Tab-separated table of C-alpha atoms in Angstrom:
chain	number	residue	atom	x	y	z
E	200	UNK	CA	23.925	-16.744	-11.547
E	201	UNK	CA	23.403	-13.014	-12.009
E	202	UNK	CA	22.425	-11.021	-8.922
E	203	UNK	CA	18.739	-10.426	-8.365
E	204	UNK	CA	18.214	-6.696	-8.062
E	205	UNK	CA	15.256	-5.027	-6.403
E	206	UNK	CA	15.429	-1.416	-5.368
E	207	UNK	CA	13.356	1.693	-5.042
E	208	UNK	CA	14.485	5.279	-4.939
E	209	UNK	CA	13.160	7.601	-2.281
E	210	UNK	CA	13.219	11.370	-2.431
E	211	UNK	CA	16.441	11.731	-0.479
E	212	UNK	CA	18.719	9.384	-2.319
E	213	UNK	CA	18.753	6.375	-4.546
E	214	UNK	CA	19.235	3.157	-2.675
E	215	UNK	CA	19.852	-0.255	-4.112
E	216	UNK	CA	19.442	-3.651	-2.571
E	217	UNK	CA	21.429	-6.247	-4.449
E	218	UNK	CA	21.012	-9.857	-3.566
E	219	UNK	CA	23.456	-12.438	-4.788
E	220	UNK	CA	21.447	-15.585	-4.888
E	221	UNK	CA	23.084	-18.485	-3.179
E	222	UNK	CA	22.102	-21.607	-1.343
E	223	UNK	CA	19.656	-24.149	-2.656
E	224	UNK	CA	17.274	-23.830	-5.551
E	225	UNK	CA	14.312	-23.387	-3.234
E	226	UNK	CA	15.853	-20.281	-1.645
E	227	UNK	CA	16.790	-18.928	-5.049
E	228	UNK	CA	13.235	-19.337	-6.289
E	229	UNK	CA	11.782	-17.703	-3.166
E	230	UNK	CA	14.047	-14.682	-3.690
E	231	UNK	CA	12.885	-14.459	-7.301
E	232	UNK	CA	9.215	-14.751	-6.351
E	233	UNK	CA	9.560	-11.780	-4.001
E	234	UNK	CA	11.446	-9.628	-6.530
E	235	UNK	CA	8.557	-7.949	-8.400
E	236	UNK	CA	10.868	-6.211	-10.862
E	237	UNK	CA	11.862	-9.617	-12.271
E	238	UNK	CA	8.327	-10.263	-13.520
E	239	UNK	CA	7.459	-7.224	-15.627
E	240	UNK	CA	6.897	-7.941	-19.314
E	241	UNK	CA	7.343	-4.277	-20.255
E	242	UNK	CA	11.034	-3.670	-19.566
E	243	UNK	CA	14.078	-4.870	-17.663
E	244	UNK	CA	14.124	-5.113	-13.855
E	245	UNK	CA	16.265	-1.995	-13.487
E	246	UNK	CA	14.239	-0.009	-15.992
E	247	UNK	CA	10.826	-0.903	-14.573
E	248	UNK	CA	11.822	0.430	-11.150
E	249	UNK	CA	13.327	3.627	-12.544
E	250	UNK	CA	10.194	4.125	-14.638
E	251	UNK	CA	8.014	3.454	-11.574
E	252	UNK	CA	9.723	6.080	-9.436
E	253	UNK	CA	9.559	8.595	-12.303
E	254	UNK	CA	5.841	7.932	-12.842
E	255	UNK	CA	5.014	8.370	-9.152
E	256	UNK	CA	7.068	11.574	-8.865
E	257	UNK	CA	5.574	13.093	-12.019
E	258	UNK	CA	2.054	12.187	-10.940
E	259	UNK	CA	2.614	13.715	-7.513
E	260	UNK	CA	3.984	16.918	-9.058
E	261	UNK	CA	0.861	17.116	-11.242
E	262	UNK	CA	-1.355	16.622	-8.212
E	263	UNK	CA	0.419	19.400	-6.336
E	264	UNK	CA	-0.281	21.694	-9.278
E	265	UNK	CA	-3.982	20.794	-9.362
E	266	UNK	CA	-4.970	20.674	-5.696
E	267	UNK	CA	-4.668	22.888	-2.672
E	268	UNK	CA	-1.994	21.148	-0.620
E	269	UNK	CA	-1.249	20.930	3.068
E	270	UNK	CA	2.204	19.373	3.263
E	271	UNK	CA	3.968	17.809	6.254
E	272	UNK	CA	0.952	17.901	8.557
E	273	UNK	CA	1.996	16.118	11.782
E	274	UNK	CA	-0.023	13.154	13.044
E	275	UNK	CA	2.432	12.303	15.824
E	276	UNK	CA	5.572	13.482	17.558
E	277	UNK	CA	8.042	11.603	15.338
E	278	UNK	CA	9.975	13.279	12.544
E	279	UNK	CA	8.540	10.845	9.974
E	280	UNK	CA	4.965	11.053	11.268
E	281	UNK	CA	3.619	13.479	8.682
E	282	UNK	CA	0.804	13.639	6.134
E	283	UNK	CA	0.418	15.398	2.792
E	284	UNK	CA	-3.184	16.465	2.128
E	285	UNK	CA	-4.551	17.173	-1.362
E	286	UNK	CA	-7.722	19.253	-1.054
E	287	UNK	CA	-10.218	19.788	-3.904
E	288	UNK	CA	-11.720	23.186	-4.599
E	289	UNK	CA	-15.316	22.382	-3.734
E	290	UNK	CA	-18.115	23.841	-1.682
E	291	UNK	CA	-19.804	20.458	-1.400
E	292	UNK	CA	-20.362	18.978	2.046
E	293	UNK	CA	-20.203	15.490	0.537
E	294	UNK	CA	-16.429	15.141	0.599
E	295	UNK	CA	-14.983	11.626	0.718
E	296	UNK	CA	-11.374	11.174	1.833
E	297	UNK	CA	-8.895	8.556	0.617
E	298	UNK	CA	-5.816	7.704	2.668
E	299	UNK	CA	-2.961	6.377	0.490
E	300	UNK	CA	-0.205	4.155	1.922
E	301	UNK	CA	2.861	3.832	-0.280
E	302	UNK	CA	4.757	0.666	-1.143
E	303	UNK	CA	8.495	0.074	-1.353
E	304	UNK	CA	8.897	-3.093	0.729
E	305	UNK	CA	8.687	-1.107	3.990
E	306	UNK	CA	12.151	0.329	3.198
E	307	UNK	CA	11.915	2.633	0.184
E	308	UNK	CA	9.751	5.448	-1.189
E	309	UNK	CA	7.954	8.054	0.919
E	310	UNK	CA	4.893	10.298	0.960
E	311	UNK	CA	6.816	12.653	-1.364
E	312	UNK	CA	5.961	10.377	-4.323
E	313	UNK	CA	2.541	9.386	-3.058
E	314	UNK	CA	0.117	12.107	-4.187
E	315	UNK	CA	-0.337	10.892	-7.763
E	316	UNK	CA	-3.794	9.378	-7.307
E	317	UNK	CA	-5.118	12.823	-6.375
E	318	UNK	CA	-4.861	13.848	-10.067
E	319	UNK	CA	-8.235	12.346	-11.122
E	320	UNK	CA	-9.815	12.446	-7.651
E	321	UNK	CA	-9.590	16.128	-6.702
E	322	UNK	CA	-11.643	16.981	-9.818
E	323	UNK	CA	-14.388	14.804	-8.341
E	324	UNK	CA	-14.323	16.523	-4.959
E	325	UNK	CA	-12.261	13.864	-3.148
E	326	UNK	CA	-9.601	14.639	-0.533
E	327	UNK	CA	-6.437	12.503	-0.799
E	328	UNK	CA	-4.065	12.047	2.140
E	329	UNK	CA	-0.599	10.540	1.573
E	330	UNK	CA	0.842	9.040	4.761
E	331	UNK	CA	4.504	9.091	5.726
E	332	UNK	CA	5.881	6.440	8.061
E	333	UNK	CA	9.330	5.443	9.297
E	334	UNK	CA	10.648	2.958	6.760
E	335	UNK	CA	13.312	0.409	7.740
E	336	UNK	CA	15.886	0.374	9.126
E	337	UNK	CA	14.714	3.388	11.176
E	338	UNK	CA	11.260	1.898	11.654
E	339	UNK	CA	10.505	-1.747	12.346
E	340	UNK	CA	7.284	-3.538	11.449
E	341	UNK	CA	5.580	-2.895	14.802
E	342	UNK	CA	6.459	0.810	14.583
E	343	UNK	CA	5.146	1.184	11.017
E	344	UNK	CA	1.854	-0.553	11.814
E	345	UNK	CA	1.396	1.627	14.901
E	346	UNK	CA	2.170	4.765	12.889
E	347	UNK	CA	-0.316	4.137	10.086
E	348	UNK	CA	-3.039	3.285	12.600
E	349	UNK	CA	-2.397	6.534	14.446
E	350	UNK	CA	-2.382	8.429	11.133
E	351	UNK	CA	-5.964	7.266	10.526
E	352	UNK	CA	-7.017	8.399	14.017
E	353	UNK	CA	-5.424	11.796	13.361
E	354	UNK	CA	-7.171	12.174	9.994
E	355	UNK	CA	-10.553	11.383	11.603
E	356	UNK	CA	-9.918	13.979	14.300
E	357	UNK	CA	-8.744	16.677	11.875
E	358	UNK	CA	-11.349	16.035	9.155
E	359	UNK	CA	-14.446	15.041	11.097
E	360	UNK	CA	-16.771	16.511	8.426
E	361	UNK	CA	-15.884	14.025	5.668
E	362	UNK	CA	-18.686	11.935	4.172
E	363	UNK	CA	-16.663	8.721	3.967
E	364	UNK	CA	-13.202	7.360	4.754
E	365	UNK	CA	-11.429	5.067	2.278
E	366	UNK	CA	-8.031	3.369	2.217
E	367	UNK	CA	-5.743	2.552	-0.681
E	368	UNK	CA	-2.400	0.821	-0.328
E	369	UNK	CA	0.085	-0.662	-2.776
E	370	UNK	CA	2.421	-3.602	-2.092
E	371	UNK	CA	3.811	-2.995	1.428
E	372	UNK	CA	1.198	-0.246	1.682
E	373	UNK	CA	-1.550	-2.797	0.976
E	374	UNK	CA	-0.196	-4.833	3.883
E	375	UNK	CA	-0.339	-1.757	6.122
E	376	UNK	CA	-3.870	-0.934	4.931
E	377	UNK	CA	-4.954	-4.483	5.771
E	378	UNK	CA	-3.387	-4.079	9.225
E	379	UNK	CA	-5.440	-0.887	9.689
E	380	UNK	CA	-8.600	-2.837	8.823
E	381	UNK	CA	-7.561	-5.393	11.472
E	382	UNK	CA	-7.106	-2.869	14.306
E	383	UNK	CA	-8.647	-3.267	17.745
E	384	UNK	CA	-9.837	0.333	17.981
E	385	UNK	CA	-10.763	0.022	21.663
E	386	UNK	CA	-7.149	0.976	22.362
E	387	UNK	CA	-7.600	4.293	20.513
E	388	UNK	CA	-9.579	7.459	21.103
E	389	UNK	CA	-11.844	6.983	18.073
E	390	UNK	CA	-13.252	4.143	15.999
E	391	UNK	CA	-12.882	5.034	12.301
E	392	UNK	CA	-15.773	3.995	10.074
E	393	UNK	CA	-13.835	2.921	6.990
E	394	UNK	CA	-16.252	2.551	4.077
E	395	UNK	CA	-13.902	1.042	1.502
E	396	UNK	CA	-10.377	-0.274	1.021
E	397	UNK	CA	-8.312	-0.998	-2.086
E	398	UNK	CA	-5.503	-3.466	-1.351
E	399	UNK	CA	-3.295	-3.508	-4.446
E	400	UNK	CA	-0.643	-6.213	-5.037
E	401	UNK	CA	-0.082	-6.693	-1.328
E	402	UNK	CA	1.630	-9.124	1.024
E	403	UNK	CA	-0.672	-10.517	3.693
E	404	UNK	CA	1.434	-13.354	5.134
E	405	UNK	CA	4.883	-12.180	6.220
E	406	UNK	CA	6.298	-15.602	7.126
E	407	UNK	CA	7.561	-16.456	3.589
E	408	UNK	CA	9.697	-13.312	3.417
E	409	UNK	CA	11.567	-13.987	6.682
E	410	UNK	CA	14.347	-15.857	4.876
E	411	UNK	CA	14.577	-13.435	1.922
E	412	UNK	CA	16.518	-10.241	1.278
E	413	UNK	CA	13.367	-8.260	2.091
E	414	UNK	CA	13.798	-9.042	5.784
E	415	UNK	CA	17.441	-7.918	6.026
E	416	UNK	CA	16.634	-4.304	7.022
E	417	UNK	CA	13.382	-5.299	8.774
E	418	UNK	CA	14.959	-7.964	11.031
E	419	UNK	CA	11.589	-9.563	11.744
E	420	UNK	CA	11.400	-12.633	13.951
E	421	UNK	CA	8.708	-15.237	13.388
E	422	UNK	CA	6.750	-13.766	16.307
E	423	UNK	CA	6.825	-10.261	14.795
E	424	UNK	CA	5.843	-11.625	11.375
E	425	UNK	CA	2.885	-13.547	12.790
E	426	UNK	CA	1.405	-10.653	14.757
E	427	UNK	CA	1.769	-8.362	11.739
E	428	UNK	CA	0.312	-10.737	9.133
E	429	UNK	CA	-3.215	-9.735	8.064
E	430	UNK	CA	-3.857	-13.377	7.142
E	431	UNK	CA	-3.669	-14.170	10.878
E	432	UNK	CA	-6.013	-11.321	11.836
E	433	UNK	CA	-9.170	-11.999	9.832
E	434	UNK	CA	-11.316	-12.468	12.999
E	435	UNK	CA	-10.241	-9.007	14.222
E	436	UNK	CA	-10.928	-7.527	10.779
E	437	UNK	CA	-14.447	-8.940	10.939
E	438	UNK	CA	-14.982	-7.244	14.313
E	439	UNK	CA	-13.511	-3.905	13.201
E	440	UNK	CA	-14.323	-3.582	9.496
E	441	UNK	CA	-17.436	-5.606	8.687
E	442	UNK	CA	-19.039	-2.550	7.036
E	443	UNK	CA	-16.059	-1.941	4.749
E	444	UNK	CA	-16.131	-2.773	1.026
E	445	UNK	CA	-12.766	-4.455	0.433
E	446	UNK	CA	-11.201	-4.799	-3.011
E	447	UNK	CA	-8.195	-7.118	-3.238
E	448	UNK	CA	-6.465	-6.261	-6.537
E	449	UNK	CA	-3.580	-8.132	-8.118
E	450	UNK	CA	-1.682	-7.630	-11.376
E	451	UNK	CA	-1.826	-10.174	-14.172
E	452	UNK	CA	1.983	-10.103	-14.268
E	453	UNK	CA	2.643	-10.119	-10.553
E	454	UNK	CA	4.792	-13.105	-9.584
E	455	UNK	CA	2.956	-16.365	-8.785
E	456	UNK	CA	3.761	-15.883	-5.085
E	457	UNK	CA	2.374	-12.331	-5.044
E	458	UNK	CA	-0.726	-13.565	-6.859
E	459	UNK	CA	-1.099	-16.417	-4.355
E	460	UNK	CA	-0.863	-13.961	-1.460
E	461	UNK	CA	-3.752	-11.905	-2.859
E	462	UNK	CA	-5.844	-14.938	-3.785
E	463	UNK	CA	-5.360	-16.618	-0.394
E	464	UNK	CA	-6.190	-13.443	1.522
E	465	UNK	CA	-9.264	-12.861	-0.631
E	466	UNK	CA	-10.449	-16.436	0.010
E	467	UNK	CA	-9.934	-16.019	3.761
E	468	UNK	CA	-12.052	-12.843	3.742
E	469	UNK	CA	-14.663	-14.218	1.371
E	470	UNK	CA	-15.206	-17.306	3.537
E	471	UNK	CA	-15.780	-15.117	6.600
E	472	UNK	CA	-19.464	-14.434	7.048
E	473	UNK	CA	-20.454	-10.778	6.987
E	474	UNK	CA	-17.502	-9.400	5.004
E	475	UNK	CA	-17.840	-7.673	1.622
E	476	UNK	CA	-14.845	-8.442	-0.563
E	477	UNK	CA	-14.091	-8.709	-4.276
E	478	UNK	CA	-10.981	-9.866	-6.138
E	479	UNK	CA	-9.824	-7.772	-9.089
E	480	UNK	CA	-7.332	-9.532	-11.368
E	481	UNK	CA	-6.217	-6.567	-13.464
E	482	UNK	CA	-5.194	-7.553	-17.020
E	483	UNK	CA	-2.148	-6.177	-18.804
E	484	UNK	CA	-0.555	-4.899	-15.604
E	485	UNK	CA	2.520	-5.722	-13.554
E	486	UNK	CA	3.392	-4.968	-9.940
E	487	UNK	CA	4.226	-1.362	-10.786
E	488	UNK	CA	1.831	-0.034	-13.403
E	489	UNK	CA	-1.168	-1.538	-11.591
E	490	UNK	CA	-0.818	1.391	-9.155
E	491	UNK	CA	0.800	3.977	-11.457
E	492	UNK	CA	-2.342	4.055	-13.599
E	493	UNK	CA	-4.434	5.456	-10.727
E	494	UNK	CA	-3.266	8.813	-12.104
E	495	UNK	CA	-5.769	8.194	-14.943
E	496	UNK	CA	-9.466	8.850	-14.353
E	497	UNK	CA	-10.472	6.241	-16.958
E	498	UNK	CA	-8.381	3.428	-15.430
E	499	UNK	CA	-10.406	0.445	-14.216
E	500	UNK	CA	-9.373	0.717	-10.545
E	501	UNK	CA	-9.896	4.509	-10.514
E	502	UNK	CA	-13.397	3.972	-11.880
E	503	UNK	CA	-14.111	1.302	-9.248
E	504	UNK	CA	-12.947	3.626	-6.482
E	505	UNK	CA	-15.074	6.504	-7.776
E	506	UNK	CA	-18.081	4.201	-8.055
E	507	UNK	CA	-17.548	3.003	-4.479
E	508	UNK	CA	-17.552	6.634	-3.325
E	509	UNK	CA	-20.627	7.489	-5.411
E	510	UNK	CA	-18.543	9.827	-7.559
E	511	UNK	CA	-18.512	8.017	-10.899
């Protein structure tokens, strides 16, 4: 059987993870389910990833040409603990702020390709913050979750005048955004009031990926996977984020397992009294262009986000 290829390129170098499928049919199918590039109807697995990285980079370059930028703003002591801030030219005091958490299976991409959604938002007077975190193998799952939580605390402290705080995360970034929503803020110096969150094509139960190629650089044990699975933390999310409007979005052409992850997490939130959550099944999209299209002000998810912020 041909190797199953899933890779991303980050800004430093192109990396490739090649998995030669072996073992029983069940393992082979699990590997395929968690290889999003295998499911695009638009182009081959290799081409869809190359196109994805190009789209994110080009969108970010456009954003840097449109907005005032504050690049590599530290939110911690670590080398990777930096933010890129895209600031609109506005005199309005009603300035919402969106924190974007990039995907890449916790091991690829960076904040350097993560400013693209600022293209339509800065025109509307919205600040966009792209968060860097230590991807694997340098960072493990506990480290990454801790970093993104601290990045939110730092943003609140640095931008206390904002009218509303919103989160958006894609794939692994949707997982990290869901972990932020599930934070016990009593351990931190502030309690962020997150008004809205867009969780796009995410993974919310880490247990199924333990035996796949995704876990090779992460080296998660079952214990680590359980404590970092948003699906296990819904009671904490209710305590911390009951006032947050949560959108769980999934692509029509995500794999069945990715779709199941979104649907199951949505159902768990929906059945929890007091939470506001909607499921957006986005037609004619795959795992990659569902997020790439946030560069377009007329795109369905962009419009939903603007409406949530009162900026439509």
